[in-house]
Short mmCIF file of C-alpha atoms and ligand atoms in Angstrom, two decimals:
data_model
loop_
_atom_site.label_atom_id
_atom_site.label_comp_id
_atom_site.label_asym_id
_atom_site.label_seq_id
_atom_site.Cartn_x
_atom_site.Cartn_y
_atom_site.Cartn_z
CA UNK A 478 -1.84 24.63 2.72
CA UNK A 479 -3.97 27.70 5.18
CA UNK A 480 -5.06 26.85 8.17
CA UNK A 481 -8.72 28.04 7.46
CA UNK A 482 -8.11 24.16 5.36
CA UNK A 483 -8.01 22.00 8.01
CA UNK A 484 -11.16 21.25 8.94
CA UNK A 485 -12.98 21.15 5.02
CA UNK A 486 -12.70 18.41 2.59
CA UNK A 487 -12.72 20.91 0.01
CA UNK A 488 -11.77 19.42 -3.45
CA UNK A 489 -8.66 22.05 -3.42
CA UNK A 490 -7.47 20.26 -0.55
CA UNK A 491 -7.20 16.79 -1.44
CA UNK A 492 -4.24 15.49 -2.98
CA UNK A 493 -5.59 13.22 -5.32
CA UNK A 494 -9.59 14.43 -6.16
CA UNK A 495 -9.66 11.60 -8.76
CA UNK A 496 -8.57 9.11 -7.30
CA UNK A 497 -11.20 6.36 -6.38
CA UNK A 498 -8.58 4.54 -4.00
CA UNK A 499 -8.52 3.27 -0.12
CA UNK A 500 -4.36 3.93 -0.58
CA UNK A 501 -5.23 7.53 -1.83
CA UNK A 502 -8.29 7.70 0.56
CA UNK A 503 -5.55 6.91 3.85
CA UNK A 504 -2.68 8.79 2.02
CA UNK A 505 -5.15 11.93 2.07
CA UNK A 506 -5.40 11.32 5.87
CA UNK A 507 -1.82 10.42 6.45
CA UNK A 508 0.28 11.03 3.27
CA UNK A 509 1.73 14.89 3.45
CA UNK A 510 5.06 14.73 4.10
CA UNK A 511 5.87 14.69 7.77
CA UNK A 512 2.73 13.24 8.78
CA UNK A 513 3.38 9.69 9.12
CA UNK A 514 6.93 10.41 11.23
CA UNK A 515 4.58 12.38 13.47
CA UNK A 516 2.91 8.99 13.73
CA UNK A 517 6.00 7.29 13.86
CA UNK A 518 7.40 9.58 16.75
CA UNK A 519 3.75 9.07 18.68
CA UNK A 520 4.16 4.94 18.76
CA UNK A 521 7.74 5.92 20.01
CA UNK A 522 6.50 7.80 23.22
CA UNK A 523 6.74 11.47 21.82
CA UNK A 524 3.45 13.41 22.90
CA UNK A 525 4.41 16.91 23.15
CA UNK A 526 4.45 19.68 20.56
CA UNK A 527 8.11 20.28 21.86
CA UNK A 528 9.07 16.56 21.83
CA UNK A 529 7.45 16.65 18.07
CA UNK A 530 9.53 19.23 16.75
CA UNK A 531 12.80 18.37 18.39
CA UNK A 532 12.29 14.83 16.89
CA UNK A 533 11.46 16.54 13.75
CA UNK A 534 13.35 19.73 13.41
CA UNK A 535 10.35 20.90 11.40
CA UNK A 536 9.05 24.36 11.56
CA UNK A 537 6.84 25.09 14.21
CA UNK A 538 3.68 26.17 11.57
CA UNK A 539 3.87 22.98 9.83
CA UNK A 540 4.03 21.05 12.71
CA UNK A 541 0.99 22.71 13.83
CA UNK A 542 -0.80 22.30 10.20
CA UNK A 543 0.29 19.03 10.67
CA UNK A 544 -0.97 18.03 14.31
CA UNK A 545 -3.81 19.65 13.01
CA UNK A 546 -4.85 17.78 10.18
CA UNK A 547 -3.80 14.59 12.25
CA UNK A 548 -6.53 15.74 14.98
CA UNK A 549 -8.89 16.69 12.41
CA UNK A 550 -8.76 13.11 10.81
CA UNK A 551 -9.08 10.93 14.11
CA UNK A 552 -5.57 10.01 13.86
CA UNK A 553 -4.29 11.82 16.86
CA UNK A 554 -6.65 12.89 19.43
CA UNK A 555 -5.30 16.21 21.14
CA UNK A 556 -5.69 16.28 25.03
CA UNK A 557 -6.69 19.12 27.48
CA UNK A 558 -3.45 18.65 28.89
CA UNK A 559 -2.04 19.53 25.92
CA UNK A 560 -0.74 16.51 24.48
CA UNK A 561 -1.23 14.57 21.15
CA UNK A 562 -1.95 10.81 21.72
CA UNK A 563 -2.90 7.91 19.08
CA UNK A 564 -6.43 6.88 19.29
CA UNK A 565 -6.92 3.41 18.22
CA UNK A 566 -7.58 4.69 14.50
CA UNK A 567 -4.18 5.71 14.69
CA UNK A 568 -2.64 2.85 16.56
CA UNK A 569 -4.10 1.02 13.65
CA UNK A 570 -1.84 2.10 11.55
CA UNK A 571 1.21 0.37 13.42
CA UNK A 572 1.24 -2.53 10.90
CA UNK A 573 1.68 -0.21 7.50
CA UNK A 574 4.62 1.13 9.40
CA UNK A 575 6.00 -1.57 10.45
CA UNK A 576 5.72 -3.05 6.70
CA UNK A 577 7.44 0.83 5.36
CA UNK A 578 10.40 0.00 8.05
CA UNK A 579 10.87 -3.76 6.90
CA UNK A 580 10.50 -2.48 3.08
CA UNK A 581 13.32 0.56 4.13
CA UNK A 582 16.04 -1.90 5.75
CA UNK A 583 15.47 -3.98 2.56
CA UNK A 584 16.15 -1.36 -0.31
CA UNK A 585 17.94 1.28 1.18
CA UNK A 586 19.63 -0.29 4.22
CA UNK A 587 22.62 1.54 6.27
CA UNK A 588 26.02 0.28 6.00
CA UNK A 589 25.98 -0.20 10.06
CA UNK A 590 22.60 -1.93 9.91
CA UNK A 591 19.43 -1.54 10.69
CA UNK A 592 18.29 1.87 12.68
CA UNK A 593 16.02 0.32 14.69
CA UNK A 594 14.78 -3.29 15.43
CA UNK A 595 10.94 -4.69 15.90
CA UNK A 596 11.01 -7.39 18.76
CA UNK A 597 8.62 -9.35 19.93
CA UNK A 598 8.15 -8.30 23.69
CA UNK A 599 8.60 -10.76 26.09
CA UNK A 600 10.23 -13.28 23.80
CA UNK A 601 12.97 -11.09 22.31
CA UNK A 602 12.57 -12.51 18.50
CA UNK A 603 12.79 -10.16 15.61
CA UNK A 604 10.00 -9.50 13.93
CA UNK A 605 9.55 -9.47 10.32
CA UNK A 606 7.76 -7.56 7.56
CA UNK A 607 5.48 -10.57 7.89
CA UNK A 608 4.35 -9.74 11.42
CA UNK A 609 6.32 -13.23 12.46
CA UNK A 610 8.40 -13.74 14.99
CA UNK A 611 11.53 -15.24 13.94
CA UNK A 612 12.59 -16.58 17.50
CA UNK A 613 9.18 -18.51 18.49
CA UNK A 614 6.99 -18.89 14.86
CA UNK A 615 4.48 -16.63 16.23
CA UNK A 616 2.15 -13.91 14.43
CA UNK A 617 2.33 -11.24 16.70
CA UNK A 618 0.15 -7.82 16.96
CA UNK A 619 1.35 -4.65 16.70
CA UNK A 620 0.70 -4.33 20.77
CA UNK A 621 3.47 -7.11 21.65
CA UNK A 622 5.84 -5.15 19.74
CA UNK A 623 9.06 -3.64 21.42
CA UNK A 624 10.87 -1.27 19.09
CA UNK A 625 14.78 -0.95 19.99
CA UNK A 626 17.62 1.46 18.74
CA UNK A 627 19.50 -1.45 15.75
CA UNK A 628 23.27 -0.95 14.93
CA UNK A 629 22.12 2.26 12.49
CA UNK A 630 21.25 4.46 15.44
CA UNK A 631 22.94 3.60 17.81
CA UNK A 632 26.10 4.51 16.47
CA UNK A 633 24.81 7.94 16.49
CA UNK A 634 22.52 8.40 19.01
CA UNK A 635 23.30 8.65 22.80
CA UNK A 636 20.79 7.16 23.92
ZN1 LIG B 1525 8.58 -14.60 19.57
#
């Protein structure tokens, strides 16, 4: 995709023109590859263009197209300072993560275990696809969620 793209809702940009959908509607917003693990990687604490393509290991232009099209949808808001933050469109979209994660460690689960684990913060209970806390019974919001490194990264990762 040019850059000149970003901004337009051209028909030759969208990825599915005929689709009358609100899953291809959001997956036009958030569905090129990379996109949503630039998400991902901005609920984690990453903010920077640098911190973004270490994460990544993505070229540097389509990170940028990327960023872009995030900033251009309302997804990411893109500071003076110079770094990308959620806005509360895109914290919104902490629950169809979550749900992709749960789905992953179902169907195509690591060997070791889990990469990482959803708690619920203060309480320490695992949370499931369901948004429930498995410790206490409780529904909990995507804010009381704690994401730690599970058994699948942290064989790998230092830290
Ligand atoms: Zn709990």
């Amino acid at each position: 995709m040019q850059l000149e793209g970003l901004d337009s809702k051209s028909m030759l940009d969208r990825i599915y023109p005929g689709q009358v959908c609100s899953i291809a509607r959001s997956l036009e917003a958030v569905g090129e590859r990379w996109s949503l693990l630039i998400v991902r990687d901005a609920f984690l604490g990453s903010s920077r263009f640098s911190e973004f393509q270490r994460s990544l290991g993505i070229a540097r232009n389509v990170l940028t197209q990327r960023l872009g099209h995030l900033v251009a949808e309302g997804v990411l808001e893109h500071r003076e300072d110079g770094a990308y933050v959620l806005t509360r469109k895109g914290r919104e979209l902490a629950p169809a993560l979550h749900q992709l994660m749960k789905w992953g460690d179902r169907h195509y689960p690591l060997p070791e275990g889990p990469p990482r684990l959803t708690l619920h913060r203060g309480c320490g209970g695992r949370v499931e696809g369901d948004m429930v806390c498995e410790r206490c019974g409780e529904h909990v919001r995507s804010g009381e969620i704690e994401v730690t490194l599970g058994p699948g990264l942290a064989s790998t990762a230092a830290g």
